PDB file of C-alpha atoms in Angstrom:
ATOM      1  CA  SER A   1       8.442 -10.933   0.464  1.00  0.00           C
ATOM      2  CA  ALA A   2      11.231  -8.750   1.118  1.00  0.00           C
ATOM      3  CA  GLU A   3      11.112  -7.191  -2.954  1.00  0.00           C
ATOM      4  CA  SER A   4       7.416  -6.840  -1.770  1.00  0.00           C
ATOM      5  CA  PHE A   5       8.203  -3.505   0.023  1.00  0.00           C
ATOM      6  CA  CYS A   6      11.059  -2.623  -2.399  1.00  0.00           C
ATOM      7  CA  ASP A   7      11.183   1.443  -2.085  1.00  0.00           C
ATOM      8  CA  GLN A   8       8.112   1.634  -0.293  1.00  0.00           C
ATOM      9  CA  THR A   9       7.509   4.622   1.654  1.00  0.00           C
ATOM     10  CA  SER A  10       3.776   5.098   2.443  1.00  0.00           C
ATOM     11  CA  PHE A  11       1.982   1.407   3.871  1.00  0.00           C
ATOM     12  CA  THR A  12      -1.158   0.543   4.294  1.00  0.00           C
ATOM     13  CA  ASN A  13      -2.696  -1.557   6.981  1.00  0.00           C
ATOM     14  CA  GLN A  14      -6.331  -3.227   5.952  1.00  0.00           C
ATOM     15  CA  LEU A  15      -8.330  -3.545   8.856  1.00  0.00           C
ATOM     16  CA  ARG A  16     -11.401  -5.996   8.736  1.00  0.00           C
ATOM     17  CA  TRP A  17     -14.070  -6.921  11.677  1.00  0.00           C
ATOM     18  CA  THR A  18     -17.071  -9.120  12.260  1.00  0.00           C
ATOM     19  CA  PRO A  19     -19.745  -7.791  14.289  1.00  0.00           C
ATOM     20  CA  THR A  20     -21.097 -10.215  17.024  1.00  0.00           C
ATOM     21  CA  ALA A  21     -24.561  -9.937  18.568  1.00  0.00           C
ATOM     22  CA  SER A  22     -24.700 -10.511  22.829  1.00  0.00           C
ATOM     23  CA  PRO A  23     -27.830  -9.810  24.613  1.00  0.00           C
ATOM     24  CA  SER A  24     -27.045  -6.539  25.094  1.00  0.00           C
ATOM     25  CA  CYS A  25     -26.073  -5.783  21.540  1.00  0.00           C
ATOM     26  CA  GLU A  26     -28.160  -3.021  20.070  1.00  0.00           C
ATOM     27  CA  ALA A  27     -29.221  -4.601  16.950  1.00  0.00           C
ATOM     28  CA  ASN A  28     -29.247  -0.482  15.031  1.00  0.00           C
ATOM     29  CA  ILE A  29     -25.372  -0.409  14.486  1.00  0.00           C
ATOM     30  CA  ALA A  30     -24.931   3.156  13.161  1.00  0.00           C
ATOM     31  CA  SER A  31     -21.276   3.379  12.651  1.00  0.00           C
ATOM     32  CA  TYR A  32     -17.849   1.660  13.995  1.00  0.00           C
ATOM     33  CA  LYS A  33     -15.118   4.050  15.450  1.00  0.00           C
ATOM     34  CA  ILE A  34     -11.906   2.617  15.276  1.00  0.00           C
ATOM     35  CA  TYR A  35      -8.769   3.111  17.778  1.00  0.00           C
ATOM     36  CA  TYR A  36      -5.412   3.242  16.567  1.00  0.00           C
ATOM     37  CA  GLY A  37      -1.955   3.822  18.501  1.00  0.00           C
ATOM     38  CA  ARG A  38       1.335   3.611  17.022  1.00  0.00           C
ATOM     39  CA  TYR A  39       3.311   1.892  20.019  1.00  0.00           C
ATOM     40  CA  ARG A  40       1.987  -1.140  21.622  1.00  0.00           C
ATOM     41  CA  THR A  41       2.093   0.742  25.331  1.00  0.00           C
ATOM     42  CA  ASP A  42       0.019   3.487  24.045  1.00  0.00           C
ATOM     43  CA  THR A  43      -3.267   4.445  25.199  1.00  0.00           C
ATOM     44  CA  LEU A  44      -5.072   4.178  21.608  1.00  0.00           C
ATOM     45  CA  GLY A  45      -6.997   7.025  20.474  1.00  0.00           C
ATOM     46  CA  VAL A  46      -9.985   7.735  17.801  1.00  0.00           C
ATOM     47  CA  LEU A  47      -8.366   7.618  14.610  1.00  0.00           C
ATOM     48  CA  THR A  48     -11.539   7.485  12.301  1.00  0.00           C
ATOM     49  CA  SER A  49     -15.484   6.322  12.222  1.00  0.00           C
ATOM     50  CA  VAL A  50     -16.574   4.371   9.252  1.00  0.00           C
ATOM     51  CA  SER A  51     -20.890   3.819   8.755  1.00  0.00           C
ATOM     52  CA  ALA A  52     -22.056   0.815   8.953  1.00  0.00           C
ATOM     53  CA  PRO A  53     -22.498  -1.617   7.302  1.00  0.00           C
ATOM     54  CA  ALA A  54     -19.043  -1.095   6.052  1.00  0.00           C
ATOM     55  CA  THR A  55     -16.856  -3.383   8.626  1.00  0.00           C
ATOM     56  CA  SER A  56     -13.899  -2.455   6.996  1.00  0.00           C
ATOM     57  CA  PHE A  57     -10.994   0.356   6.734  1.00  0.00           C
ATOM     58  CA  ASP A  58      -7.884   1.058   4.869  1.00  0.00           C
ATOM     59  CA  HIS A  59      -5.197   3.200   7.119  1.00  0.00           C
ATOM     60  CA  SER A  60      -3.643   4.283   4.557  1.00  0.00           C
ATOM     61  CA  SER A  61      -0.180   6.679   4.447  1.00  0.00           C
ATOM     62  CA  LEU A  62       1.598   5.117   7.149  1.00  0.00           C
ATOM     63  CA  SER A  63       5.577   5.231   7.241  1.00  0.00           C
ATOM     64  CA  THR A  64       5.459   1.509   9.440  1.00  0.00           C
ATOM     65  CA  VAL A  65       2.938  -0.786   9.621  1.00  0.00           C
ATOM     66  CA  ALA A  66       3.851  -1.238  13.404  1.00  0.00           C
ATOM     67  CA  GLY A  67       0.646  -0.236  15.253  1.00  0.00           C
ATOM     68  CA  CYS A  68      -2.691  -1.252  17.435  1.00  0.00           C
ATOM     69  CA  TYR A  69      -6.455  -0.996  16.875  1.00  0.00           C
ATOM     70  CA  TYR A  70      -9.707  -1.887  18.265  1.00  0.00           C
ATOM     71  CA  VAL A  71     -13.115  -1.257  16.993  1.00  0.00           C
ATOM     72  CA  THR A  72     -16.136  -0.224  18.738  1.00  0.00           C
ATOM     73  CA  ALA A  73     -19.969  -0.106  17.518  1.00  0.00           C
ATOM     74  CA  VAL A  74     -21.973   3.024  18.346  1.00  0.00           C
ATOM     75  CA  SER A  75     -26.082   2.714  18.152  1.00  0.00           C
ATOM     76  CA  GLN A  76     -28.154   4.695  16.303  1.00  0.00           C
ATOM     77  CA  ARG A  77     -28.712   6.601  20.169  1.00  0.00           C
ATOM     78  CA  GLY A  78     -25.419   7.331  20.082  1.00  0.00           C
ATOM     79  CA  LEU A  79     -23.677   4.504  23.078  1.00  0.00           C
ATOM     80  CA  GLU A  80     -20.341   2.796  22.415  1.00  0.00           C
ATOM     81  CA  SER A  81     -19.867  -0.750  22.764  1.00  0.00           C
ATOM     82  CA  ALA A  82     -17.136  -2.015  24.849  1.00  0.00           C
ATOM     83  CA  PRO A  83     -14.088  -2.300  22.847  1.00  0.00           C
ATOM     84  CA  SER A  84     -13.430  -5.591  20.628  1.00  0.00           C
ATOM     85  CA  ASN A  85     -10.368  -7.003  21.332  1.00  0.00           C
ATOM     86  CA  LYS A  86      -6.684  -5.223  20.598  1.00  0.00           C
ATOM     87  CA  VAL A  87      -4.974  -6.116  17.561  1.00  0.00           C
ATOM     88  CA  CYS A  88      -1.422  -5.086  17.034  1.00  0.00           C
ATOM     89  CA  ASN A  89       0.497  -5.457  13.920  1.00  0.00           C
ATOM     90  CA  GLN A  90       4.467  -5.578  13.967  1.00  0.00           C
ATOM     91  CA  ALA A  91       6.916  -4.658  11.013  1.00  0.00           C
ATOM     92  CA  CYS A  92       9.412  -7.132   9.759  1.00  0.00           C
ATOM     93  CA  PRO A  93      12.379  -4.578   9.629  1.00  0.00           C
ATOM     94  CA  GLU A  94      15.655  -5.511   7.174  1.00  0.00           C
ATOM     95  CA  LEU A  95      18.720  -3.838   5.978  1.00  0.00           C
ATOM     96  CA  VAL A  96      21.922  -5.469   4.377  1.00  0.00           C
ATOM     97  CA  LEU A  97      25.101  -3.632   3.938  1.00  0.00           C
ATOM     98  CA  PRO A  98      27.586  -4.512   1.414  1.00  0.00           C
ATOM     99  CA  ASN A  99      31.562  -4.621   2.022  1.00  0.00           C
ATOM    100  CA  VAL A 100      33.087  -2.938  -1.075  1.00  0.00           C
ATOM    101  CA  PHE A 101      32.402   0.543  -2.832  1.00  0.00           C
ATOM    102  CA  THR A 102      34.268   2.325  -5.104  1.00  0.00           C
ATOM    103  CA  PRO A 103      33.965   6.430  -5.058  1.00  0.00           C
ATOM    104  CA  ASN A 104      36.443   7.071  -7.922  1.00  0.00           C
ATOM    105  CA  GLY A 105      34.138   8.943  -9.904  1.00  0.00           C
ATOM    106  CA  ASP A 106      32.752   6.994 -12.699  1.00  0.00           C
ATOM    107  CA  GLY A 107      29.168   6.727 -11.273  1.00  0.00           C
ATOM    108  CA  LYS A 108      29.021   3.547 -10.408  1.00  0.00           C
ATOM    109  CA  ASN A 109      28.633   2.172  -6.707  1.00  0.00           C
ATOM    110  CA  GLU A 110      30.175   5.642  -5.565  1.00  0.00           C
ATOM    111  CA  VAL A 111      28.361   5.684  -2.009  1.00  0.00           C
ATOM    112  CA  PHE A 112      28.964   3.050   0.783  1.00  0.00           C
ATOM    113  CA  ALA A 113      24.208   2.605   1.086  1.00  0.00           C
ATOM    114  CA  PRO A 114      22.102  -0.377   2.319  1.00  0.00           C
ATOM    115  CA  LEU A 115      21.825  -3.130  -0.196  1.00  0.00           C
ATOM    116  CA  LYS A 116      18.417  -2.964  -2.205  1.00  0.00           C
ATOM    117  CA  CYS A 117      15.369  -2.794  -0.330  1.00  0.00           C
ATOM    118  CA  PRO A 118      15.755  -1.690   3.371  1.00  0.00           C
ATOM    119  CA  ARG A 119      12.204  -1.960   5.233  1.00  0.00           C
ATOM    120  CA  PHE A 120      11.225   0.338   8.146  1.00  0.00           C
ATOM    121  CA  VAL A 121      14.493   2.046   9.206  1.00  0.00           C
ATOM    122  CA  GLU A 122      13.907   5.155  11.120  1.00  0.00           C
ATOM    123  CA  ARG A 123      17.434   6.662  11.757  1.00  0.00           C
ATOM    124  CA  ILE A 124      20.709   5.286  11.361  1.00  0.00           C
ATOM    125  CA  ASP A 125      24.086   6.346  13.851  1.00  0.00           C
ATOM    126  CA  PHE A 126      27.237   5.457  11.507  1.00  0.00           C
ATOM    127  CA  VAL A 127      30.879   5.275  12.581  1.00  0.00           C
ATOM    128  CA  VAL A 128      33.899   4.815  10.506  1.00  0.00           C
ATOM    129  CA  TYR A 129      37.118   4.094  12.117  1.00  0.00           C
ATOM    130  CA  ASN A 130      40.518   2.723  10.250  1.00  0.00           C
ATOM    131  CA  ARG A 131      42.383  -0.119  11.131  1.00  0.00           C
ATOM    132  CA  TRP A 132      44.148   1.532  14.981  1.00  0.00           C
ATOM    133  CA  GLY A 133      41.081   2.251  16.081  1.00  0.00           C
ATOM    134  CA  ALA A 134      40.504   6.490  14.891  1.00  0.00           C
ATOM    135  CA  LYS A 135      37.308   7.239  13.950  1.00  0.00           C
ATOM    136  CA  LEU A 136      37.218   8.786  10.988  1.00  0.00           C
ATOM    137  CA  TYR A 137      33.753  10.034   9.924  1.00  0.00           C
ATOM    138  CA  ALA A 138      30.216  10.323  11.948  1.00  0.00           C
ATOM    139  CA  GLY A 139      26.874  10.631  10.583  1.00  0.00           C
ATOM    140  CA  SER A 140      23.594  10.201  11.549  1.00  0.00           C
ATOM    141  CA  GLY A 141      20.022  10.447   9.435  1.00  0.00           C
ATOM    142  CA  PRO A 142      17.391   8.259   8.550  1.00  0.00           C
ATOM    143  CA  THR A 143      19.374   6.995   5.459  1.00  0.00           C
ATOM    144  CA  LEU A 144      23.177   5.696   4.882  1.00  0.00           C
ATOM    145  CA  SER A 145      25.034   7.188   2.211  1.00  0.00           C
ATOM    146  CA  TRP A 146      28.241   8.101   2.798  1.00  0.00           C
ATOM    147  CA  ASP A 147      30.532   8.913   0.466  1.00  0.00           C
ATOM    148  CA  GLY A 148      34.085   7.641   1.902  1.00  0.00           C
ATOM    149  CA  LYS A 149      35.020  11.011   2.861  1.00  0.00           C
ATOM    150  CA  SER A 150      36.339  11.791   6.450  1.00  0.00           C
ATOM    151  CA  SER A 151      34.607  13.822   9.004  1.00  0.00           C
ATOM    152  CA  ASP A 152      36.634  16.601   7.774  1.00  0.00           C
ATOM    153  CA  GLY A 153      35.852  16.339   3.788  1.00  0.00           C
ATOM    154  CA  THR A 154      39.267  14.217   2.767  1.00  0.00           C
ATOM    155  CA  ASP A 155      38.770  11.605   0.235  1.00  0.00           C
ATOM    156  CA  LEU A 156      39.956   8.457   2.762  1.00  0.00           C
ATOM    157  CA  PRO A 157      42.127   6.202   0.710  1.00  0.00           C
ATOM    158  CA  THR A 158      41.500   3.091  -0.666  1.00  0.00           C
ATOM    159  CA  GLY A 159      41.957   0.210   2.107  1.00  0.00           C
ATOM    160  CA  LEU A 160      40.030  -1.489   4.723  1.00  0.00           C
ATOM    161  CA  TYR A 161      38.093   0.604   7.021  1.00  0.00           C
ATOM    162  CA  TYR A 162      35.796  -0.735  10.240  1.00  0.00           C
ATOM    163  CA  TYR A 163      32.192   0.206  11.262  1.00  0.00           C
ATOM    164  CA  GLN A 164      29.895   0.375  13.297  1.00  0.00           C
ATOM    165  CA  ALA A 165      25.833   1.181  12.143  1.00  0.00           C
ATOM    166  CA  THR A 166      23.648   1.193  14.717  1.00  0.00           C
ATOM    167  CA  VAL A 167      19.921   0.783  13.371  1.00  0.00           C
ATOM    168  CA  TYR A 168      16.410   2.116  14.619  1.00  0.00           C
ATOM    169  CA  TYR A 169      13.484   0.647  13.371  1.00  0.00           C
ATOM    170  CA  ALA A 170       9.873   1.707  13.331  1.00  0.00           C
ATOM    171  CA  MET A 171       8.513  -1.015  15.369  1.00  0.00           C
ATOM    172  CA  LEU A 172       6.180  -1.512  17.400  1.00  0.00           C
ATOM    173  CA  ASP A 173       7.811  -1.283  21.108  1.00  0.00           C
ATOM    174  CA  ARG A 174       8.770   2.388  21.477  1.00  0.00           C
ATOM    175  CA  ASN A 175      12.015   1.851  22.823  1.00  0.00           C
ATOM    176  CA  ALA A 176      13.103  -0.952  20.632  1.00  0.00           C
ATOM    177  CA  PRO A 177      16.321  -1.787  20.711  1.00  0.00           C
ATOM    178  CA  PRO A 178      18.046  -0.799  17.594  1.00  0.00           C
ATOM    179  CA  GLN A 179      20.000  -3.064  15.228  1.00  0.00           C
ATOM    180  CA  VAL A 180      24.254  -3.089  15.712  1.00  0.00           C
ATOM    181  CA  PHE A 181      26.021  -3.917  12.750  1.00  0.00           C
ATOM    182  CA  LYS A 182      29.978  -4.140  13.179  1.00  0.00           C
ATOM    183  CA  SER A 183      31.957  -4.746  10.349  1.00  0.00           C
ATOM    184  CA  TRP A 184      34.348  -3.567   7.770  1.00  0.00           C
ATOM    185  CA  VAL A 185      34.182  -2.239   3.979  1.00  0.00           C
ATOM    186  CA  GLN A 186      36.524  -2.253   1.600  1.00  0.00           C
ATOM    187  CA  ILE A 187      37.356   1.036  -0.212  1.00  0.00           C
ATOM    188  CA  ILE A 188      38.291   1.091  -3.630  1.00  0.00           C
ATOM    189  CA  ARG A 189      39.298   4.363  -5.616  1.00  0.00           C
ATOM    190  CA  GLU A 190      41.421   2.862  -8.661  1.00  0.00           C
ATOM    191  CA  ASN A 191      39.616   2.285 -11.942  1.00  0.00           C
ATOM    192  CA  MET A 192      39.224  -1.432 -12.006  1.00  0.00           C
ATOM    193  CA  SER A 193      38.752  -2.530 -15.709  1.00  0.00           C
ATOM    194  CA  MET A 194      36.520  -5.552 -15.788  1.00  0.00           C
ATOM    195  CA  LYS A 195      38.823  -8.122 -17.919  1.00  0.00           C
TER     196      LYS A 195
END
């Protein structure tokens, strides 16, 4: 569920495997080597080694769950088996943007930022235009938190503004196409009394 990743910035992939016996297999497995690649097309490199009889490993402190793994068995004489099947884990990204914010100094809803629980965002390129298509603001970074000012620091007045947010996610494919949001947001600067 979306809630399970709320405000989470560090992830863990739990790896489990089952040893298989074959005529060429040595019965005396000393350890297992775990190979990892962040992207689907990467050549996987040795991540770690775990001593037998353990058949699990938690790969923690990850910035995304996307990545590929395989395991080899190493005998007591140091002979390494052929790799297991390669298993790739894909990230399920999410980002939702609001359509109104109120940068009026009351401490509530002061910035235009993603709604609760954005997931696996690497970078957001954000551009704001007025209704005539003039570019008023542009920014880029790992998060989006626009304060309703133009690029030169001027408060933009109450009104409707158009934006394009190009969102790059931490996916399995190195050059995964970004998600492009083209929409509008309303700035309301007047203090609104709730009646």
